[in-house]
Coordinates of C-alpha atoms in Angstrom, one line a residue:
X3 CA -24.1 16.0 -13.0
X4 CA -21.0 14.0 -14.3
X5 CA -19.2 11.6 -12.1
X6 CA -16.0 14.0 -12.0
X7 CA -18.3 16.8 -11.1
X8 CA -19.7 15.1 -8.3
X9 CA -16.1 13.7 -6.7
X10 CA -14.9 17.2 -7.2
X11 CA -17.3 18.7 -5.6
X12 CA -17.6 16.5 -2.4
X13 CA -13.5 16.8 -2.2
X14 CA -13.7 20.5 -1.7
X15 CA -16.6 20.8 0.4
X16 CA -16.0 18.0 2.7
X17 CA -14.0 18.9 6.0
X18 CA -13.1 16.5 8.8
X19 CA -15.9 18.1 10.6
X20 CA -17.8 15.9 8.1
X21 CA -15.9 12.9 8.6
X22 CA -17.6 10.0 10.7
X23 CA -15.3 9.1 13.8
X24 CA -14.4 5.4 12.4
X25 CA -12.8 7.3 9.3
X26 CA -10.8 9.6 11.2
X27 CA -10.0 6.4 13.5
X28 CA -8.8 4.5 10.5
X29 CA -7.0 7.3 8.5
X30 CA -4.8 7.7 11.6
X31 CA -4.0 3.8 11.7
X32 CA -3.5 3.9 8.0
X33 CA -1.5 6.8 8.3
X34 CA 1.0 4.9 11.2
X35 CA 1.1 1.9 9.7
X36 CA 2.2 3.7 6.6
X37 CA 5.0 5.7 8.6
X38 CA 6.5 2.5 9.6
X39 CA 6.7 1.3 6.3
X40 CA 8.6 4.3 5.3
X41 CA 11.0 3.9 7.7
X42 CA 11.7 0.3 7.9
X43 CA 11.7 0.3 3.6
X44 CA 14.9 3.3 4.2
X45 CA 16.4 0.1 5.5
X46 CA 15.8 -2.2 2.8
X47 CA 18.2 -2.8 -0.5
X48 CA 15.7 -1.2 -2.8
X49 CA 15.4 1.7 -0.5
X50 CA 19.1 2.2 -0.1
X51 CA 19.4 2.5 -3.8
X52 CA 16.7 5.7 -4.2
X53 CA 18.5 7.0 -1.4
X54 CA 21.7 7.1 -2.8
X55 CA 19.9 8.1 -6.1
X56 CA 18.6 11.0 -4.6
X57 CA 21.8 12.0 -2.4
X58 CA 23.6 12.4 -5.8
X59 CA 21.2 14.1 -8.0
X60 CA 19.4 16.5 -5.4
X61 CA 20.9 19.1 -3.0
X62 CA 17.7 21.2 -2.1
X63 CA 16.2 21.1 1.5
X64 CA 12.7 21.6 1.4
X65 CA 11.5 18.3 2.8
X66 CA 12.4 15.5 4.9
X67 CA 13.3 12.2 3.3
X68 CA 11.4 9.7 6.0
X69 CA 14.5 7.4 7.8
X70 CA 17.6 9.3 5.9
X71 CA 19.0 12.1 7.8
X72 CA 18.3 14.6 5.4
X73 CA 16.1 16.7 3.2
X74 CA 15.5 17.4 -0.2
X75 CA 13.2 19.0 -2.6
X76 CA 10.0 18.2 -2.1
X77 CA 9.3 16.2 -5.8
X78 CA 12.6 14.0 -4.6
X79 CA 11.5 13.6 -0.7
X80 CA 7.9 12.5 -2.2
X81 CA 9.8 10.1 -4.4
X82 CA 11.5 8.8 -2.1
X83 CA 8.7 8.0 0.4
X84 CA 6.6 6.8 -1.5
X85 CA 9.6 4.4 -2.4
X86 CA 10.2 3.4 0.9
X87 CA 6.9 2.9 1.7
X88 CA 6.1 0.2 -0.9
X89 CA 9.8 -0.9 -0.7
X90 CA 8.9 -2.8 3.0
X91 CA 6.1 -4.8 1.4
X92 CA 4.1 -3.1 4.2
X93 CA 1.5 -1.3 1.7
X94 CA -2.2 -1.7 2.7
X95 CA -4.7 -2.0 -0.4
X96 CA -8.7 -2.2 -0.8
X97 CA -9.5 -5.7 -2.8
X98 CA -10.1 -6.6 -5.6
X99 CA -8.5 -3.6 -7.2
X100 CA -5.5 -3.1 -5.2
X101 CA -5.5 0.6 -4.8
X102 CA -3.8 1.9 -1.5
X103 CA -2.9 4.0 1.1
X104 CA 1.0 4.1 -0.4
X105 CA 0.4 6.7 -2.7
X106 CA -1.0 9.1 -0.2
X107 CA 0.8 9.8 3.2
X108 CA 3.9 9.7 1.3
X109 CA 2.7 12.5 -0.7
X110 CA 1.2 14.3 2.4
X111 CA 3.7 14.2 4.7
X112 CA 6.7 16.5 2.7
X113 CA 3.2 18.4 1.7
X114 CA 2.3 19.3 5.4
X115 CA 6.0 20.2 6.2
X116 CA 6.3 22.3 3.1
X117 CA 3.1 23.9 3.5
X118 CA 3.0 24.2 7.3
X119 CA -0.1 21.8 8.0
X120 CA -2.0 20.8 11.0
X121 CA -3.1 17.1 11.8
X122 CA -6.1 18.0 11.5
X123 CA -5.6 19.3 7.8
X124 CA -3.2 15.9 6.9
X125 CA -6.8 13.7 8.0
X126 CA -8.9 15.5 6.3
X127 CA -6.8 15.3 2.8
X128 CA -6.1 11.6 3.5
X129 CA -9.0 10.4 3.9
X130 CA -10.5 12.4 0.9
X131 CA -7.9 11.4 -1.4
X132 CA -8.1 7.4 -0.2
X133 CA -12.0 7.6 -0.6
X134 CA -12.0 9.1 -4.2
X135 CA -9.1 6.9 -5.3
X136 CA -10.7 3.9 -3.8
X137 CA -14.3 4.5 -6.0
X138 CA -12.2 5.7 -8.8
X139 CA -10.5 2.7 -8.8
X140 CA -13.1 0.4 -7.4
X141 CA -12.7 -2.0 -10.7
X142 CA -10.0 -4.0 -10.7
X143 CA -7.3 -3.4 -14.5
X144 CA -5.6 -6.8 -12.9
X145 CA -7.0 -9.1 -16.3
X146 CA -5.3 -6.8 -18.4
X147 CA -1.8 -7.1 -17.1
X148 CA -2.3 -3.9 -15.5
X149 CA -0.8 -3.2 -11.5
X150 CA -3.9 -0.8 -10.0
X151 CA -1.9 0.2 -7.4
X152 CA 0.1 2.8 -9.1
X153 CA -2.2 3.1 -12.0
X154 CA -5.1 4.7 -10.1
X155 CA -2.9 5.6 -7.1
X156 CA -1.9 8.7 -8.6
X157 CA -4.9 9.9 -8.5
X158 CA -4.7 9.6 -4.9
X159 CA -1.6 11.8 -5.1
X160 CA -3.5 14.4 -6.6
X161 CA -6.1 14.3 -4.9
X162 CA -4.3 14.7 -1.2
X163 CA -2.0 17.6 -2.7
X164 CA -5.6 19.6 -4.2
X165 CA -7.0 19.1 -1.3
X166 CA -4.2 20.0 1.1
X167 CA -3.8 23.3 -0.5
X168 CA -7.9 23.9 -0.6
X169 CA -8.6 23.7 -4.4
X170 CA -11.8 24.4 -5.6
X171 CA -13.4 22.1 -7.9
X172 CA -12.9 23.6 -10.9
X173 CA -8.9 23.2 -10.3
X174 CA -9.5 19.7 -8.7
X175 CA -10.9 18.5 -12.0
X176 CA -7.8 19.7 -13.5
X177 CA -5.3 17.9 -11.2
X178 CA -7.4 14.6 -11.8
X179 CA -7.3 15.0 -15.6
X180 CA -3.4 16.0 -15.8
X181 CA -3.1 12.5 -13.5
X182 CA -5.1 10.1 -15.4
X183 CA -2.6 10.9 -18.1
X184 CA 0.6 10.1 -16.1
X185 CA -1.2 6.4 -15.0
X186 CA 1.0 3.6 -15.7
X187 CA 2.4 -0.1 -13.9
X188 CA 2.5 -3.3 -14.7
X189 CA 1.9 -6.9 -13.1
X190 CA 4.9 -8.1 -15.1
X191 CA 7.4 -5.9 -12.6
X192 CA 5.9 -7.8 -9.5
X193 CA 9.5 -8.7 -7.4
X194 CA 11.5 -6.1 -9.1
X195 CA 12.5 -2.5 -8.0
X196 CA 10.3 -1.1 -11.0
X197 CA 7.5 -2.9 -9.1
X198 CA 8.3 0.2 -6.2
X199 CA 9.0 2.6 -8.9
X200 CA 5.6 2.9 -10.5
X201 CA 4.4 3.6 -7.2
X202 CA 6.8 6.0 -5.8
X203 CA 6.4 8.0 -9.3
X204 CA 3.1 7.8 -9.0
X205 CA 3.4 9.9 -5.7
X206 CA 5.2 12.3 -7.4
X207 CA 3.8 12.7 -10.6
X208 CA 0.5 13.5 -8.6
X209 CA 1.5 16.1 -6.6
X210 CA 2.8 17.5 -9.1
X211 CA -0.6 17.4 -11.6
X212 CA -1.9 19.2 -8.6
X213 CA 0.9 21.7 -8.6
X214 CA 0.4 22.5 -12.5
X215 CA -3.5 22.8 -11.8
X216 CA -3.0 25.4 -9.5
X217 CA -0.7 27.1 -11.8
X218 CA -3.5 26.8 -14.6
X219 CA -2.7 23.9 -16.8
X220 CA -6.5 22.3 -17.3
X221 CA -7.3 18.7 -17.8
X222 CA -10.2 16.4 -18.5
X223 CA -12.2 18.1 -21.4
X224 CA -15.3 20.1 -20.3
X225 CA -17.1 17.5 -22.6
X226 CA -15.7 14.6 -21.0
X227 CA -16.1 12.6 -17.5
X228 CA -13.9 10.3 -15.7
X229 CA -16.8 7.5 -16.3
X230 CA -15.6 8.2 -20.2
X231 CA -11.9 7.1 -19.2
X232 CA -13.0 4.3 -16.9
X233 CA -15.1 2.6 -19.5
X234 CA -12.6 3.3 -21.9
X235 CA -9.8 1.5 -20.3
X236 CA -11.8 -1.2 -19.4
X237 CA -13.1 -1.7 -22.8
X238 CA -16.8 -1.9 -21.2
X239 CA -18.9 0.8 -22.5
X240 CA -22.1 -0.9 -20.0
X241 CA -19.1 -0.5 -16.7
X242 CA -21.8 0.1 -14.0
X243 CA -19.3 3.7 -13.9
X244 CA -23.1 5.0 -11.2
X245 CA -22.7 2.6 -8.7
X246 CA -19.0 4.5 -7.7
X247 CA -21.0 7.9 -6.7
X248 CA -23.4 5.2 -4.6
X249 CA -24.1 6.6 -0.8
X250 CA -21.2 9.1 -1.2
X251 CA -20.7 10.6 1.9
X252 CA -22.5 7.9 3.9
X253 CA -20.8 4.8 2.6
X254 CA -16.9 4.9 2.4
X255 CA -14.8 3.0 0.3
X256 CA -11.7 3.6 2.8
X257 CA -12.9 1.0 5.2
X258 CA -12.8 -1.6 1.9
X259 CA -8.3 -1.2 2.8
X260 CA -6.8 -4.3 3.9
X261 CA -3.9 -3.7 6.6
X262 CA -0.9 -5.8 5.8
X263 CA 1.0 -7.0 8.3
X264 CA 3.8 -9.2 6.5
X265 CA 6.7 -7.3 4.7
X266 CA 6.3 -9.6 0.9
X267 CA 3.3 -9.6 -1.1
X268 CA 0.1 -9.2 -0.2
X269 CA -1.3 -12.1 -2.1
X270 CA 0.2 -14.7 -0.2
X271 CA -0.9 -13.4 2.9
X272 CA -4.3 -15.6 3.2
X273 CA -2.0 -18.4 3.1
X274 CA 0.8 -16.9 5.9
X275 CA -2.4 -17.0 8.2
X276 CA -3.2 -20.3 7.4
X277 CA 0.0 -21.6 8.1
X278 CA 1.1 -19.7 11.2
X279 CA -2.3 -21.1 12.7
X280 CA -1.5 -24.7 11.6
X281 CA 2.0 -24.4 13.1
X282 CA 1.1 -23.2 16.4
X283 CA -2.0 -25.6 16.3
X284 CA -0.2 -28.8 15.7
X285 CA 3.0 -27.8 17.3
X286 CA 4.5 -28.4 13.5
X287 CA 8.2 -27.8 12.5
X288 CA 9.7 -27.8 9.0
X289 CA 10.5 -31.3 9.4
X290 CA 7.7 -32.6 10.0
X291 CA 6.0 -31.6 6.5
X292 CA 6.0 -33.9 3.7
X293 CA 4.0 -32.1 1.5
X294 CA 2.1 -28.4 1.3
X295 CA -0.4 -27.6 -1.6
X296 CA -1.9 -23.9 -2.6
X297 CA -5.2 -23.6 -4.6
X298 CA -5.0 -19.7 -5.7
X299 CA -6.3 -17.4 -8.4
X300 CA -4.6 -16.6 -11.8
X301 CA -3.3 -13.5 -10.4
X302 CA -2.2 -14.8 -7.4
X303 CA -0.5 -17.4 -8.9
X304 CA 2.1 -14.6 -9.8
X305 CA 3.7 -15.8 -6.7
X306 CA 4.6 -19.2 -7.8
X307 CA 8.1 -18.9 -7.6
X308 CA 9.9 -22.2 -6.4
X309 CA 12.9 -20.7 -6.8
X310 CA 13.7 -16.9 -6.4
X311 CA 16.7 -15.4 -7.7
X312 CA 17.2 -12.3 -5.3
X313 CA 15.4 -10.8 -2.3
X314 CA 12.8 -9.0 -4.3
X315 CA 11.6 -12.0 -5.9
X316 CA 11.6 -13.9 -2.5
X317 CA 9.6 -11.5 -1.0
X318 CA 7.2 -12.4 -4.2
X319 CA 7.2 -16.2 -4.2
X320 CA 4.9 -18.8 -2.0
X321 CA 7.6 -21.1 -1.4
X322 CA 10.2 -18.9 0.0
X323 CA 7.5 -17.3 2.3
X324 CA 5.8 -20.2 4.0
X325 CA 8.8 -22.0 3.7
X326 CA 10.2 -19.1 6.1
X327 CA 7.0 -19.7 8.1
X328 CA 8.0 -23.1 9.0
X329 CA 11.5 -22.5 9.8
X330 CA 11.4 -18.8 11.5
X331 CA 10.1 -17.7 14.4
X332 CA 8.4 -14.6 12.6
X333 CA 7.7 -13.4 9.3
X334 CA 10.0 -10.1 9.1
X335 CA 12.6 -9.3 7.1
X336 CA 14.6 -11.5 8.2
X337 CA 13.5 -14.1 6.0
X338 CA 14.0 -11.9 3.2
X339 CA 18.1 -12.1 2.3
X340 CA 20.3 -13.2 0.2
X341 CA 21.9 -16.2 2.4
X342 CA 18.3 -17.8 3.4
X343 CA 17.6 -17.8 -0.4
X344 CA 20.4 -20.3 -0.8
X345 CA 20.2 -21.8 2.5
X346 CA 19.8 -25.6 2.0
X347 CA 17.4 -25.9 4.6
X348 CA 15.2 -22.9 2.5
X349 CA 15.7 -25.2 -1.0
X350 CA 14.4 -28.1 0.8
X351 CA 11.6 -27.0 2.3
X352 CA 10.6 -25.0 -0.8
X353 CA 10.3 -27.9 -2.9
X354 CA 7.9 -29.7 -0.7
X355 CA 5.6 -26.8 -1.5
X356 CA 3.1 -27.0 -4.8
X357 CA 1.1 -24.0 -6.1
X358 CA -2.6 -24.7 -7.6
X359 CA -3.5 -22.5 -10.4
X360 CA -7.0 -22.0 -10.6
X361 CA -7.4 -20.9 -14.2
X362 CA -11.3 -20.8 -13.7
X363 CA -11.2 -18.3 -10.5
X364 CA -12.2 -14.6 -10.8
X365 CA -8.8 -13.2 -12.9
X366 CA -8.2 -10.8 -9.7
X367 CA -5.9 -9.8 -6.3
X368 CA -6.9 -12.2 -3.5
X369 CA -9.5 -14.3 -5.6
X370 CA -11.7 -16.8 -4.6
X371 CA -11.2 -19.1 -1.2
X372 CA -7.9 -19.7 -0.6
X373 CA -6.9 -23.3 0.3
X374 CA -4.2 -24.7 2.2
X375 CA -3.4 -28.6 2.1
X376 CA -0.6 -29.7 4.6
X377 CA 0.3 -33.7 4.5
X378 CA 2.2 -34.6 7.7
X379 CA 5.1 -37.5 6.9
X380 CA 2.9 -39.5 9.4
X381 CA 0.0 -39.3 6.7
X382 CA -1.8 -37.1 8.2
X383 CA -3.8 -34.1 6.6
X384 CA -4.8 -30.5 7.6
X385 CA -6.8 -28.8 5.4
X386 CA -7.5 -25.2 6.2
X387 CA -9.7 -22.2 3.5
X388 CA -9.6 -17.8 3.8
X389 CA -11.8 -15.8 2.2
X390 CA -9.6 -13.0 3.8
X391 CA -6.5 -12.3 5.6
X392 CA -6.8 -11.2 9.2
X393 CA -6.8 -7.2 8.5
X394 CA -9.2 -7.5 6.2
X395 CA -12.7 -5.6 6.0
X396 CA -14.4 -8.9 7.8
X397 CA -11.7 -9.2 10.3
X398 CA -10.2 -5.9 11.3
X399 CA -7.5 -5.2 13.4
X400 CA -7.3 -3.5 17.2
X401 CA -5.7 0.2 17.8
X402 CA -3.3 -2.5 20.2
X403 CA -2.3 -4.8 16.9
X404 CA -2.0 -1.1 14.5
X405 CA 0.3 0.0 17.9
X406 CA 2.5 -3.4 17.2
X407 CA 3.2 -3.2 13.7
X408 CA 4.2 0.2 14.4
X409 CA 6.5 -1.2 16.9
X410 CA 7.6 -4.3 15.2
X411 CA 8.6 -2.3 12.1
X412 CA 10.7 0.3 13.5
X413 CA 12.2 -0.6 16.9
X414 CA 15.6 -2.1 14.5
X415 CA 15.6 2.0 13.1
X416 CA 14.4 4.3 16.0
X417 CA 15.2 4.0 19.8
X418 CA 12.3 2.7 21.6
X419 CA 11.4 6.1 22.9
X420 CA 11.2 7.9 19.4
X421 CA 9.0 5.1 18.8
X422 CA 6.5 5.9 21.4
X423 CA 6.7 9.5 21.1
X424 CA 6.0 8.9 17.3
X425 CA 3.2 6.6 17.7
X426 CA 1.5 8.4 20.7
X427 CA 1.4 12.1 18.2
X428 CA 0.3 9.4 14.9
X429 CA -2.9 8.4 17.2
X430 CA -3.1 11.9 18.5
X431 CA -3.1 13.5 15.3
X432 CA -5.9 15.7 14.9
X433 CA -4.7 17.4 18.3
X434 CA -1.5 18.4 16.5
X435 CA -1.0 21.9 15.3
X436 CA 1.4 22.9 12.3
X437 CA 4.3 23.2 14.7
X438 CA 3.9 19.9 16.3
X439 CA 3.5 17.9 12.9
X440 CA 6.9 19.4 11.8
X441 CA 8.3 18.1 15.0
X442 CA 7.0 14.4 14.0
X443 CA 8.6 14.7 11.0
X444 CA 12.0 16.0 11.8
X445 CA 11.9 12.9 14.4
X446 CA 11.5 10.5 11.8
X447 CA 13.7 11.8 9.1
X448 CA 16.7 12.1 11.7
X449 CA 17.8 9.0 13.2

C-alpha cells in the first residue's frame, strides 16, 4: 500500500476513542496555548494590520475573528487566526523540521463554529491533522532555504478540515494532493510580516483544498504517492520516505512539538534559558557583563541581528533578546517595541553580545548543543550548553506552566475571569458539546 494510502486511511478510521490519553492531554495544551497566541497576536502591530485588512475587504459573518469583536467569512476569520497566531511568536513546532500546531487550531476553530462541532470532534481532528503533518513533514526543507512551517503546514490545514467534516479516504487523498500544490515559505522572510503570511495562508489555502475535495476536485495522481513528492523536493530519491508510516498508531509524532514559551523566535530560545538561569544564579544585572558569546547552527544563525531595524526583526535577533533578558524583568512583549530598539541602554548591551556560526553543525532548526559563554568584567566565566529548550520532548512542561502561559498571554486582553472561564472549558474540552464550544468562541472573539 502507498504511503498516502496508508495516512489516509488511518485519518478516517481513527476516532478519539482511539487516541491514547497523553495525546488527548497534549492536544488540549496545544490547543490553549495556541488560543492565547491568537489573542495576544490581535494585539500586536502585524496583527492589527490583517485586522484592518480584513475589516475593509470582508463584511460576511460566518466566523469569529479570535480577539477582534467581530466576524467574518470563514476563509478571512481562518486567515486571520492563523495570523494572529504566528504574529505573537507563541507558535509551538516539532524539531528539526519546524512544522506546528499554528496551522491547525486556527483552522479548526471558525471550522467547529461554522459546522457546529463538539470538543470532542475539535481533539479528534487536531490531533489527526498534527500527527500526519508532523510525519509528513518529519524531514527538515531548512538547507534549501525553505521555512517547513508553512510549507508542510498546510497540509495540516487540510487535514483538520477533511477530517472535521468526516472525509473518507478517497476524498482525503484529494485534499492532501490539491495542498501540496499550494506549499510555499521561505527562511529569507524570517522578521517580516510575510514571515506570518505564509503561515496564515497556509491555514487558509488548506481548508479550502479540503473544501474543493469535497466538492470533487481530485488531487495526487492515482499513480503517484506522497513519498514521490517528498523525495522529489528533497532531491533524495534513497529519502528513508518508510520510516514516516513506522508504529503508526502506536508511536506519535505529536509529542516530538516543542511548547514555546517566549513571544520571538524559537531558535534563540535554548539560549533565553541559559541566560535567565545564569541571571538568577549569579544574581547578574546588565552591567555587570563584559562580554556574551553564542555558538549556534547555520540556521540559527539567522538570528544574528546586532542591530534590528523594527520590532519584527527584534523579535528575530539574539542581541536584542538576551539583551532584553538582562535588563527586563520578563521576556514578554514588552521588550519588543520600537523605543527599546533605540534605547541606549538596548545598543549597549547589544554589542557586548557575539554570535558563533557553526558552519560545520547539522544545516537545521535548533541544531547541535547550544553554548552560552558569559565573561563577568571581574574576569570571571560562566559557561552553560542545551540540547533543548525547557518545553521540549526531554523536558516537558506541567498542566500548571501550560495554565500560566495561558494566563501570562492574555490577562493584558481578557478580564481575569474570561480567562479562567476560557482556560477551565480549553482543559475540559472533550466534555464540551457543540453549544458550549460556540460559547468559547464567542468569549474570545468579543472582548
Amino acid at each position: 500500500m502507498k504511503l498516502i494510502d496508508k495516512f489516509c486511511d488511518f485519518v478516517e478510521q481513527t476516532t478519539i476513542d482511539d487516541l491514547p490519553s497523553d495525546v488527548v492531554e497534549f492536544t488540549k495544551h496545544l490547543t490553549l496555548k495556541t488560543m492565547a497566541g491568537m489573542i495576544s497576536g490581535s494585539r500586536t502591530e502585524s496583527g492589527y494590520k490583517m485586522n484592518n485588512f480584513i475589516k475593509n475587504i470582508d463584511t460576511s459573518s460566518e466566523a469569529g475573528v479570535i480577539g477582534s469583536g467581530f466576524k467574518s467569512s470563514i476563509e478571512y476569520a481562518i486567515l486571520a487566526n492563523g495570523h494572529y497566531a504566528h504574529a505573537a511568536e507563541l507558535e509551538d513546532d516539532q524539531f528539526p523540521s519546524a512544522t506546528s500546531d499554528i496551522t491547525v487550531t486556527p483552522v479548526i476553530i471558525p471550522v467547529a463554529e461554522c459546522f457546529n462541532l463538539s470538543g470532542n470532534k475539535i481533539i479528534e481532528a487536531t490531533a489527526l491533522a498534527l500527527e500526519i503533518m508532523n510525519r509528513i513533514g518529519y524531514f527538515s526543507l531548512t538547507p534549501k532555504g525553505i521555512t517547513d512551517l508553512p510549507f508542510y503546514g498546510i497540509i495540516g490545514a487540510a487535514i483538520a478540515t477533511a477530517k472535521a467534516l468526516d472525509f473518507d479516504a478517497k476524498t482525503i487523498r484529494s485534499t492532501i494532493g490539491i495542498a501540496i500544490g499550494r506549499a510555499s515559505g521561505f527562511i529569507i522572510n524570517f522578521g517580516t510580516d510575510a514571515h506570518y503570511l505564509e503561515s496564515s495562508l497556509a491555514c487558509r489555502d488548506g481548508y479550502l483544498s479540503a473544501i474543493f475535495a469535497k466538492n470533487g476536485m481530485t488531487g495526487l495522481a492515482n499513480n503517484s504517492d506522497i513519498s514521490d513528492w517528498l523525495k522529489s523536493i528533497h532531491s533524495n530519491p534513497n529519502l528513508p520516505v518508510s520510516e514516516l508510516v513506522k508504529d503508526l498508531g502506536s508511536k506519535w509524532f505529536i509529542k516530538n512539538i516543542w511548547i514555546k514559551k517566549y513571544p520571538c523566535c524559537f531558535l534563540t530560545h535554548r539560549q533565553i534559558d541559559m541566560m535567565l538561569d545564569i541571571k538568577k544564579k549569579y544574581n547578574l544585572t546588565h552591567d555587570d557583563v563584559k562580554h556574551i558569546e553564542l555558538d549556534v547552527g547555520p540556521i540559527d544563525a539567522t538570528c544574528d541581528r546586532p542591530t534590528p531595524i523594527d520590532i519584527e526583526d527584534s523579535r528575530f535577533s539574539f542581541q536584542h533578546i538576551l539583551s532584553g533578558v538582562l535588563i527586563e524583568d520578563e521576556v514578554d512583549h514588552r521588550i519588543f517595541t520600537e523605543k527599546k530598539i533605540i534605547d541606549p541602554l538596548y545598543i549597549k548591551t547589544r554589542s557586548k553580545i557575539k554570535v558563533n556560526n557553526h558552519h560545520d553543525w547539522p544545516p537545521e532548526f535548533n541544531s547541535g548543543i547550544a553554548r552560552v559563554v558569559v565573561t563577568l568584567k571581574d574576569g570571571k566565566q560562566i559557561i552553560e550548553t542545551s540540547e533543548q529548550a525547557l518545553g521540549g520532548p526531554k523536558r516537558p512542561l506541567t498542566q500548571e506552566q501550560f495554565i500560566e502561559l495561558y494566563r501570562k498571554y492574555t490577562k493584558d486582553v481578557i478580564p481575569e475571569d474570561i480567562v479562567k472561564e476560557t482556560c477551565n472549558i480549553l482543559l475540559d474540552l472533550e466534555n464540551k458539546s457543540a453549544d458550549e464550544v460556540a460559547t468559547l468562541i464567542k468569549m474570545v472573539t468579543y472582548i
